[in-house]
mmCIF file of C-alpha atoms in Angstrom:
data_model
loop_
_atom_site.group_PDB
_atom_site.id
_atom_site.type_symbol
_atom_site.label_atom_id
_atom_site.label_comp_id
_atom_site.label_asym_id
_atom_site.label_seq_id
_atom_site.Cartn_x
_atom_site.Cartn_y
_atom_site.Cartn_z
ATOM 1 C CA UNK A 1 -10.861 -29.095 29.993
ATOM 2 C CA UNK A 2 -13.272 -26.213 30.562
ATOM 3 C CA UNK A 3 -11.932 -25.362 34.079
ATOM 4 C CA UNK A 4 -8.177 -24.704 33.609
ATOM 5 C CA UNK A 5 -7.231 -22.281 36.481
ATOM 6 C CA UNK A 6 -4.576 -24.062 38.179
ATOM 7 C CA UNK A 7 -5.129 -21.062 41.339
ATOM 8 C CA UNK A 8 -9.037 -22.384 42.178
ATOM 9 C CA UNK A 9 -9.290 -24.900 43.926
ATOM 10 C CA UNK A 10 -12.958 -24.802 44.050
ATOM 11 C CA UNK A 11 -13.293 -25.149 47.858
ATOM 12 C CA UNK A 12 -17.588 -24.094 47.797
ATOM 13 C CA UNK A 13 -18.092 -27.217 46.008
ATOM 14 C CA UNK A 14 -19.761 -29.692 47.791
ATOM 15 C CA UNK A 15 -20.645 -33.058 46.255
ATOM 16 C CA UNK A 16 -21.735 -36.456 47.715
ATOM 17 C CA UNK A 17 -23.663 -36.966 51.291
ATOM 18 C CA UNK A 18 -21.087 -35.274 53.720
ATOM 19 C CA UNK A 19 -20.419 -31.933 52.721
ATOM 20 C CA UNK A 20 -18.389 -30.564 55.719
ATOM 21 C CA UNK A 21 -19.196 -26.802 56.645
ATOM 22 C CA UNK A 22 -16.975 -24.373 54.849
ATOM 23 C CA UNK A 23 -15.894 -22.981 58.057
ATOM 24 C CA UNK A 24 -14.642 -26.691 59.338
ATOM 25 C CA UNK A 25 -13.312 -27.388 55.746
ATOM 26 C CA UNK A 26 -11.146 -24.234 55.772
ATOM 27 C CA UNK A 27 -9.771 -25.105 58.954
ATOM 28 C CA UNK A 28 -8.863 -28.829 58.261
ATOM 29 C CA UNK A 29 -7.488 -27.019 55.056
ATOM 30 C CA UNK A 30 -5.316 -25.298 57.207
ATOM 31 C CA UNK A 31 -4.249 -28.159 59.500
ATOM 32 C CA UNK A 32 -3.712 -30.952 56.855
ATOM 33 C CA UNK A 33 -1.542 -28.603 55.029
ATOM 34 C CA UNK A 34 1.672 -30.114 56.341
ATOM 35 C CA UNK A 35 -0.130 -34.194 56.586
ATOM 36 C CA UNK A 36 -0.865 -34.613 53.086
ATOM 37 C CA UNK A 37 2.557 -34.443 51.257
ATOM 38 C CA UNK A 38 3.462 -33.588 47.939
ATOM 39 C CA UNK A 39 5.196 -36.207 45.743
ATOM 40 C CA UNK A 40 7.087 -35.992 42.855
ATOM 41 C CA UNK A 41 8.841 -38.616 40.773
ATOM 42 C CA UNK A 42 11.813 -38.063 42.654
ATOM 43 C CA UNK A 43 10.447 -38.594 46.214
ATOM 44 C CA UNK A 44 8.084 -40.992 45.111
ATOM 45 C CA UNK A 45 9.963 -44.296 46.017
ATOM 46 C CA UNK A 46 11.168 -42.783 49.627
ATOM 47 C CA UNK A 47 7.545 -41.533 50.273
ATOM 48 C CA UNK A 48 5.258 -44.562 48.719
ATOM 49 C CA UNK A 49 6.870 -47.652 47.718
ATOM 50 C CA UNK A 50 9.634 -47.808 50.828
ATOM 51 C CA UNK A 51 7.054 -46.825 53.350
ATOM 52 C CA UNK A 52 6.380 -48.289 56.303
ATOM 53 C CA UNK A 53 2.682 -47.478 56.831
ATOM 54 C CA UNK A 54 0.275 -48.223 54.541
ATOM 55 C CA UNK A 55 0.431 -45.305 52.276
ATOM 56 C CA UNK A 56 -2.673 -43.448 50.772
ATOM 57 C CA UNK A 57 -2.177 -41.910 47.360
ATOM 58 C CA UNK A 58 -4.459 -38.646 45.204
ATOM 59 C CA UNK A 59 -3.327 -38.689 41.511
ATOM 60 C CA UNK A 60 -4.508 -35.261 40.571
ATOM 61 C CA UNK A 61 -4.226 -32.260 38.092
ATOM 62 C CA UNK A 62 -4.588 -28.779 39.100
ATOM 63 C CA UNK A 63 -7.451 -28.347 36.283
ATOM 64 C CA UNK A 64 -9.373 -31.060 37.214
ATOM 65 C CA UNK A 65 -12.909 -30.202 38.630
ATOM 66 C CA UNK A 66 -13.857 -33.612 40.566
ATOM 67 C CA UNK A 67 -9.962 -33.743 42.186
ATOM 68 C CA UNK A 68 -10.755 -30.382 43.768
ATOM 69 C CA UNK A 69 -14.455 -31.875 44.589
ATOM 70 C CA UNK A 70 -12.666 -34.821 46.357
ATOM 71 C CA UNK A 71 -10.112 -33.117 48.172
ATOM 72 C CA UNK A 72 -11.341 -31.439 51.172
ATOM 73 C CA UNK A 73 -12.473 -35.070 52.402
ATOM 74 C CA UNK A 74 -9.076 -36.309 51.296
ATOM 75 C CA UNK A 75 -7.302 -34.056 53.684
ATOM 76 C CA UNK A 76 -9.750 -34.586 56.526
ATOM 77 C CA UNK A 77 -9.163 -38.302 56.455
ATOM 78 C CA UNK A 78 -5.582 -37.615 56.285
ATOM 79 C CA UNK A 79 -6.006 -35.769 60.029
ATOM 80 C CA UNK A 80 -8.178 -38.783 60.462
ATOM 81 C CA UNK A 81 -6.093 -41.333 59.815
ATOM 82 C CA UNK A 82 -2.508 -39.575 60.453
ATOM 83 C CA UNK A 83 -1.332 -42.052 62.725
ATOM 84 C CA UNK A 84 -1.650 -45.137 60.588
ATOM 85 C CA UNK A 85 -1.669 -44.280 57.157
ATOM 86 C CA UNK A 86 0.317 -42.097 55.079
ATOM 87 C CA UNK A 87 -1.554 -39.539 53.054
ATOM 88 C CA UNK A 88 0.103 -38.144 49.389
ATOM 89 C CA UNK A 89 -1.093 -36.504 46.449
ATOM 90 C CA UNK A 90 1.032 -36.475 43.027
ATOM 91 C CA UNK A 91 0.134 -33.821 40.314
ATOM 92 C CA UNK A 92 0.182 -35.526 37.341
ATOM 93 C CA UNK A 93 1.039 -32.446 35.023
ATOM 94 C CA UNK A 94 4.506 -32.605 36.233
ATOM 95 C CA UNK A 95 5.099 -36.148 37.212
ATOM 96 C CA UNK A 96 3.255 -38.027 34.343
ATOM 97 C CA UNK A 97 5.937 -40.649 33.957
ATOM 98 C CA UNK A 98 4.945 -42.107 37.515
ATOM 99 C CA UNK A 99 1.522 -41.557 36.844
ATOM 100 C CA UNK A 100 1.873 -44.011 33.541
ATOM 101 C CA UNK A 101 3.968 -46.439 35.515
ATOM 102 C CA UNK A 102 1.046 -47.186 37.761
ATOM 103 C CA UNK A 103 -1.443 -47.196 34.872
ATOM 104 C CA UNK A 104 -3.206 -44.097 35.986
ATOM 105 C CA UNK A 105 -5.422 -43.434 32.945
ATOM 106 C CA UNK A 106 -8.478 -40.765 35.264
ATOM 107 C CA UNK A 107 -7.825 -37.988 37.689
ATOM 108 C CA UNK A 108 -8.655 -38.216 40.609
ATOM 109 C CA UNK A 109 -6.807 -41.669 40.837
ATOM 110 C CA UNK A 110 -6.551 -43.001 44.578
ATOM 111 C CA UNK A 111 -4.110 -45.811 45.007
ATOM 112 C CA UNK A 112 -3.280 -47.479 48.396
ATOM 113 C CA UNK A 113 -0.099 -49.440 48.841
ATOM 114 C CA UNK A 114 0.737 -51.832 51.400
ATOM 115 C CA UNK A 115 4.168 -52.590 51.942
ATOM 116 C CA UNK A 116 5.030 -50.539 48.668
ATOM 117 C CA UNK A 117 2.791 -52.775 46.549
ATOM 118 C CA UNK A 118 -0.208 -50.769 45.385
ATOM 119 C CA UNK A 119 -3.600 -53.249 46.716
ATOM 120 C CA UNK A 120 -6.262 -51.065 45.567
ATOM 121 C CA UNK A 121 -7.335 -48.255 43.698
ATOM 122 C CA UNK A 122 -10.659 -46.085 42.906
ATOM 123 C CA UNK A 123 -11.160 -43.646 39.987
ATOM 124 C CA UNK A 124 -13.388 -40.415 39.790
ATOM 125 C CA UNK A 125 -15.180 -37.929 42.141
ATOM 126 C CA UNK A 126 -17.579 -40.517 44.267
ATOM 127 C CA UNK A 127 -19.063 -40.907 47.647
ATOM 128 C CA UNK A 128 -16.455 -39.793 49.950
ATOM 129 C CA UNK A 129 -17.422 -42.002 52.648
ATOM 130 C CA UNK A 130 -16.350 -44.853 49.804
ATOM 131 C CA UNK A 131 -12.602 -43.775 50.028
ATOM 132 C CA UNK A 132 -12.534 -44.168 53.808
ATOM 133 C CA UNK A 133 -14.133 -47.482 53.346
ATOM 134 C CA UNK A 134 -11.258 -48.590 51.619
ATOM 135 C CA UNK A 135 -8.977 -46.691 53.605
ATOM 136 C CA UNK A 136 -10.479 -49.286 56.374
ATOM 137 C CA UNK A 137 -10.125 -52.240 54.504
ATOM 138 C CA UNK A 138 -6.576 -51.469 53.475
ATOM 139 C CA UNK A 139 -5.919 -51.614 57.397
ATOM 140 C CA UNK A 140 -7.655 -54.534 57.653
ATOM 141 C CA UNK A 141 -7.080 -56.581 54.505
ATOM 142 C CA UNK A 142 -3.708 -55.196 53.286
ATOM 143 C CA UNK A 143 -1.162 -56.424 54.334
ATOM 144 C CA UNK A 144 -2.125 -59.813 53.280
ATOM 145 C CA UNK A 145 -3.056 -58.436 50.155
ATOM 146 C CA UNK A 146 0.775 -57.745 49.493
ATOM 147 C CA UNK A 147 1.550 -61.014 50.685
ATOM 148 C CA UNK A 148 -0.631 -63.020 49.011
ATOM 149 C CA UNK A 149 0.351 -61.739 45.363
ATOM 150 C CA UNK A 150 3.139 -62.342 42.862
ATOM 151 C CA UNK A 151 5.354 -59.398 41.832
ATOM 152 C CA UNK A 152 5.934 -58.729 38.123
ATOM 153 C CA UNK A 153 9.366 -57.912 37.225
ATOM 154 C CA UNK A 154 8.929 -56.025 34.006
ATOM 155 C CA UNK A 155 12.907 -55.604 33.697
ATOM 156 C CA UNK A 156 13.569 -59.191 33.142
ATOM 157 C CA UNK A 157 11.047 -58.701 30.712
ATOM 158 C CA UNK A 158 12.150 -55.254 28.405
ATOM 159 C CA UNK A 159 9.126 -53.691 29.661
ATOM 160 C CA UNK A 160 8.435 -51.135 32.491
ATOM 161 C CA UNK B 1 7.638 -70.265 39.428
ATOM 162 C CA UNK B 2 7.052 -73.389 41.388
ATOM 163 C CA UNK B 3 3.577 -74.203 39.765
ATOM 164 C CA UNK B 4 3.786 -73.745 36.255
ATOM 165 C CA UNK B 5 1.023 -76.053 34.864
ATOM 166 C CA UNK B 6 -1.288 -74.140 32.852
ATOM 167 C CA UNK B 7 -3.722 -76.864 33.381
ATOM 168 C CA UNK B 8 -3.622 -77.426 36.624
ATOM 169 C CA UNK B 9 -6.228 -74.817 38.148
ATOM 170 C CA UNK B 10 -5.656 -76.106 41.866
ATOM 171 C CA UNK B 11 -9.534 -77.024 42.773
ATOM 172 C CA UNK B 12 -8.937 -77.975 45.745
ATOM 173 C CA UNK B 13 -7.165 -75.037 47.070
ATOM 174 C CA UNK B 14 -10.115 -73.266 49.113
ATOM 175 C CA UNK B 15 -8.843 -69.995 51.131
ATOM 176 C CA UNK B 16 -11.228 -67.134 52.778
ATOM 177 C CA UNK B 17 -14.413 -67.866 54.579
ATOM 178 C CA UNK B 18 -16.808 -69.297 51.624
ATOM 179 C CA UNK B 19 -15.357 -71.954 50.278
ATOM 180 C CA UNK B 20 -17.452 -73.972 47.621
ATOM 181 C CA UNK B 21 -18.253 -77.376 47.681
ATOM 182 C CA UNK B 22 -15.542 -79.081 45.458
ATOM 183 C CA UNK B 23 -18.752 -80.543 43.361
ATOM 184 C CA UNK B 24 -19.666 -77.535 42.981
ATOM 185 C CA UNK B 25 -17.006 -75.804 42.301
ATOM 186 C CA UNK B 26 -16.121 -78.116 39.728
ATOM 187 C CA UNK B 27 -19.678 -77.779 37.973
ATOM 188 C CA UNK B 28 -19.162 -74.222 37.917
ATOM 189 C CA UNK B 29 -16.083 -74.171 36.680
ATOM 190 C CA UNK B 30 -17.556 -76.093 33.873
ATOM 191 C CA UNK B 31 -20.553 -73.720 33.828
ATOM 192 C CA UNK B 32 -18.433 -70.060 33.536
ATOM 193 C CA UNK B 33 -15.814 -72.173 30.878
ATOM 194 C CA UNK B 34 -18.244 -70.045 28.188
ATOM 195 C CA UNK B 35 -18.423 -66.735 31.166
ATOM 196 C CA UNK B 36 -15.030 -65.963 31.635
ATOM 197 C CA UNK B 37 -13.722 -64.558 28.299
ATOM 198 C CA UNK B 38 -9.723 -64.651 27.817
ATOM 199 C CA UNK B 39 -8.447 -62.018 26.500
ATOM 200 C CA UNK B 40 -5.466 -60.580 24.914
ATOM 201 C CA UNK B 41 -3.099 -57.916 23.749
ATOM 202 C CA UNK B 42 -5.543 -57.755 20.587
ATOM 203 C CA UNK B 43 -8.614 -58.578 21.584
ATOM 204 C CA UNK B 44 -8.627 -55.964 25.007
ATOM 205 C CA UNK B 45 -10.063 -52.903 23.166
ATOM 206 C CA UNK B 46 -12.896 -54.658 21.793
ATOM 207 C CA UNK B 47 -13.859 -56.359 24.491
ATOM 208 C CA UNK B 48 -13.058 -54.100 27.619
ATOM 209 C CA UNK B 49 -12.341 -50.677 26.329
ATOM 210 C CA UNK B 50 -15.479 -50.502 24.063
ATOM 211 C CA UNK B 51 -17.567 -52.957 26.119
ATOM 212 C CA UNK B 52 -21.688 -51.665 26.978
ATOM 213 C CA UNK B 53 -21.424 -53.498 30.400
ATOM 214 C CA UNK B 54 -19.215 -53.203 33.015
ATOM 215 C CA UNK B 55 -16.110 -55.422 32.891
ATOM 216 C CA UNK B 56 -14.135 -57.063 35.912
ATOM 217 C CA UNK B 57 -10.967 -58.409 34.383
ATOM 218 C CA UNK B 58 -8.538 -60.719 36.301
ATOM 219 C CA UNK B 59 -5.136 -60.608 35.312
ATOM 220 C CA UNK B 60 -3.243 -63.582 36.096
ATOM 221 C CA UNK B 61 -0.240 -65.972 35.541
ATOM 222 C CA UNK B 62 -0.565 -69.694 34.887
ATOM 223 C CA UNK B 63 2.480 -69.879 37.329
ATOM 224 C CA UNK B 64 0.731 -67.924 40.099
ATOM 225 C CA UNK B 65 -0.731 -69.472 42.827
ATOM 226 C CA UNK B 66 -2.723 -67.048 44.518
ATOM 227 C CA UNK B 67 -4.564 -66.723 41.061
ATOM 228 C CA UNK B 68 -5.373 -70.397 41.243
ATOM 229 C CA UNK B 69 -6.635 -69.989 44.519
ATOM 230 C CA UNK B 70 -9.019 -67.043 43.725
ATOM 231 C CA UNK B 71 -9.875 -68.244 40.128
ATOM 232 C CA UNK B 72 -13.285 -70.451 41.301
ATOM 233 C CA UNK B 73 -14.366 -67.889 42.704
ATOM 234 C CA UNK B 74 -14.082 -65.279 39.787
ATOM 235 C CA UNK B 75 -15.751 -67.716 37.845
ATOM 236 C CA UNK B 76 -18.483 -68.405 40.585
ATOM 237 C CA UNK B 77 -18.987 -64.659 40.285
ATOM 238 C CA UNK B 78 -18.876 -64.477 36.643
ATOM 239 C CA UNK B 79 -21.888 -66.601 36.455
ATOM 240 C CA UNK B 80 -24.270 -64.951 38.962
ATOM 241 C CA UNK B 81 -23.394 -61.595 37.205
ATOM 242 C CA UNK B 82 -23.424 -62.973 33.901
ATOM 243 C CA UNK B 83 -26.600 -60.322 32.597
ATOM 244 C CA UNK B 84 -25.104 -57.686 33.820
ATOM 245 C CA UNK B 85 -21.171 -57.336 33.905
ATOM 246 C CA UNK B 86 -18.590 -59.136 31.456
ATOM 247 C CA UNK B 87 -15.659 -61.218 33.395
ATOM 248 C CA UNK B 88 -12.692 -61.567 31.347
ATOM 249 C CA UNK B 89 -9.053 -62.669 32.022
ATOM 250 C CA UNK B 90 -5.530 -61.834 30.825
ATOM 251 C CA UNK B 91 -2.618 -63.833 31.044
ATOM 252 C CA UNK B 92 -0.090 -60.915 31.878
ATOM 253 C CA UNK B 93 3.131 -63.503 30.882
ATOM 254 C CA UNK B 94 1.837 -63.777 27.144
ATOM 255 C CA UNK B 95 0.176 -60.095 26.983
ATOM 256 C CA UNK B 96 2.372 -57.747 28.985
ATOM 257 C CA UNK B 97 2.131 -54.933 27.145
ATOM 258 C CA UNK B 98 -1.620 -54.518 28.455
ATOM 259 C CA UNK B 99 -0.609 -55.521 31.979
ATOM 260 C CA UNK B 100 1.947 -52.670 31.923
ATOM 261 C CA UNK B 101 -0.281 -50.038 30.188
ATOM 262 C CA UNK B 102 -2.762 -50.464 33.042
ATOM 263 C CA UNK B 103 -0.017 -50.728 35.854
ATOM 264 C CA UNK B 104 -0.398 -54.006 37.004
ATOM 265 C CA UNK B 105 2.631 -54.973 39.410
ATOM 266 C CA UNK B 106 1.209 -58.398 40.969
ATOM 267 C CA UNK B 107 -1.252 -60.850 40.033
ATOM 268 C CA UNK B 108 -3.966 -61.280 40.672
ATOM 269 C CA UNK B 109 -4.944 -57.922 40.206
ATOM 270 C CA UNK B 110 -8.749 -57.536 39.655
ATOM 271 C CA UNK B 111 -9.356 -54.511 37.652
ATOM 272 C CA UNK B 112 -12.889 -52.949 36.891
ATOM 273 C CA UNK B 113 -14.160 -50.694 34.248
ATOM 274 C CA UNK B 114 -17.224 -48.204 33.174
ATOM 275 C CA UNK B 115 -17.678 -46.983 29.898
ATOM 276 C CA UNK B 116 -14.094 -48.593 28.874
ATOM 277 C CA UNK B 117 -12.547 -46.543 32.120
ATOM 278 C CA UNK B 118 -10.996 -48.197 34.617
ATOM 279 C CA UNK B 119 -12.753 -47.316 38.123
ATOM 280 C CA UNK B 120 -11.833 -49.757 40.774
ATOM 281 C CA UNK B 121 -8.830 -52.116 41.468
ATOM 282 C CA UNK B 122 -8.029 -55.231 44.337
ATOM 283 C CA UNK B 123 -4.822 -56.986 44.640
ATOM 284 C CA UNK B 124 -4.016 -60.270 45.882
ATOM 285 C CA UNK B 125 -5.614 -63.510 46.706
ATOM 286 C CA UNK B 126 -7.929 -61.857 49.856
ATOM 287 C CA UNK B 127 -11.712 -62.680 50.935
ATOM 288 C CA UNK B 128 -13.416 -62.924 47.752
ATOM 289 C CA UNK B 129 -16.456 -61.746 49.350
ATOM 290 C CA UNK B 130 -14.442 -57.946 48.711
ATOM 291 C CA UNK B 131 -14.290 -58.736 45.216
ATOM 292 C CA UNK B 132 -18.287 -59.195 44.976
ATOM 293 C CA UNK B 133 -18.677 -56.011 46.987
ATOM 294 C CA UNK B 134 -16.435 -54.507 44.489
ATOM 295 C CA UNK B 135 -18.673 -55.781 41.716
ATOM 296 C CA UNK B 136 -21.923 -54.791 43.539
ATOM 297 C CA UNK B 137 -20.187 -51.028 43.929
ATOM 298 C CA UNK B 138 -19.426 -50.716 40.555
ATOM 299 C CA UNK B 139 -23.097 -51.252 39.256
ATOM 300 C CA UNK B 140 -24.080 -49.094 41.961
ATOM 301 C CA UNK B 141 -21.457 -45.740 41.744
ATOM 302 C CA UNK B 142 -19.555 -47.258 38.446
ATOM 303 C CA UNK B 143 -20.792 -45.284 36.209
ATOM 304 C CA UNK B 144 -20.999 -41.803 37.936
ATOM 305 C CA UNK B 145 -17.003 -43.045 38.598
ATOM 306 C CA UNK B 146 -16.399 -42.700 34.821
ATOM 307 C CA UNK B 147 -18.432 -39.617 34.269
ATOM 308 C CA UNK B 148 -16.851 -37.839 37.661
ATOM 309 C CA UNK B 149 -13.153 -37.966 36.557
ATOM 310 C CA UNK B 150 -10.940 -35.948 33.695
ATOM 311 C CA UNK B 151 -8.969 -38.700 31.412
ATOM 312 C CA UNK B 152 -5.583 -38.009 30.675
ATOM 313 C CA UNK B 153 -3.977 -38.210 27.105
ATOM 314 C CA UNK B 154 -0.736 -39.393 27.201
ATOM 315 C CA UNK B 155 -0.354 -39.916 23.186
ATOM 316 C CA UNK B 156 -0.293 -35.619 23.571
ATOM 317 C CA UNK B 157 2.418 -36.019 26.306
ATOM 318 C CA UNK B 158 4.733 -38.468 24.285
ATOM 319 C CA UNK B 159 4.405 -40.800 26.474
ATOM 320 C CA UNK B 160 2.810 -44.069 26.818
#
């Protein structure tokens, strides 16, 4: 926890192989303001689990380094992608009780949910170019993903 | 709950685009008996959490039949990357309070960690050939993964 100023988001940092120009990277900024959305545990089951697109999600925490890292490219596949897949991001500070529903132990956390059921998940500040691979096999692979797995019901069971 | 023999590990079932030879699949199911490590609500930390190697860990349910169906070729897998990554399985219906701690909703859910972290995740009975590419990504960006991301505490939080 060295970096704890919850107003810097860190936008000059550039990891991985496609660092966009800061100029383009304000801009998208700008423009993916309104197509990544905010979710909360309240609007969490309208937004994710009941959607009808395949639903793309950022765990984060406003002190965490590698989430600010990771999401310029975040919002730029949201413009990317806007038409197919749902883009969100959940601050885990104030939400944490979703956050430990779906196990989410690392921020950044991206989950992607097909049909509501989460199908696949990667942890940490990577390769961008690794999230839109999923991103591309969630489109491809996902919905049979959903289908072709058995839901736990952890209320018959005490749990959850 | 239609198939609920724990024994029964459907061989013949052979979905996605590499099915094994039934010989073989048997031989290596023989083979990866010693690979695949079961695990449990006690023996998790140990073996996953403070593991040197990487660790792909299938959780399942003897009843599921999309596990069955995916389970040769875990073990297939488990045996080419025997050197280099543990394989290990959980049987969520007998140890749910690690299923639920790491947000598993569905099995099989293929879960895979660095340095004890969790990094990537797969749902559902899909092309296996994803879950090697998984496994080959992992030894390739797994452990920057663990370094690149901020763990959360919830013991501080209260919860979890």
């Amino acid at each position: 926890m060295v970096d704890d100023k919850k107003d810097n988001p860190v936008q000059n940092v550039q990891p991985g192989p496609e660092p966009p120009e800061p100029r383009d990277a304000a801009t998208s900024q700008q423009q993916s303001e309104g197509v990544v959305i905010e979710v909360d545990d309240v609007t969490w089951e309208k937004t994710v689990e009941k959607s009808d697109k395949s639903v793309a999600v950022m765990f984060y925490s406003p002190s965490c380094v590698f989430c600010h890292q990771m999401e310029p490219y975040f919002r730029n596949y949201a413009l990317e992608y806007k038409e197919k897949v749902v883009f969100a991001r959940l601050n885990i500070m104030t939400n944490l009780w979703t956050a430990e529903r779906y196990g989410v132990r690392s921020t950044p956390t991206f989950k992607f949910f097909c049909a509501g059921k989460p199908v696949r998940e990667m942890v940490g500040g990577v390769y961008p170019a690794l999230l839109k691979k999923i991103v591309d096999e969630v489109l491809m692979y996902g919905n049979e993903c959903a289908r072709n797995s058995t839901s736990i019901n952890y209320d018959i069971t005490g749990y959850g």
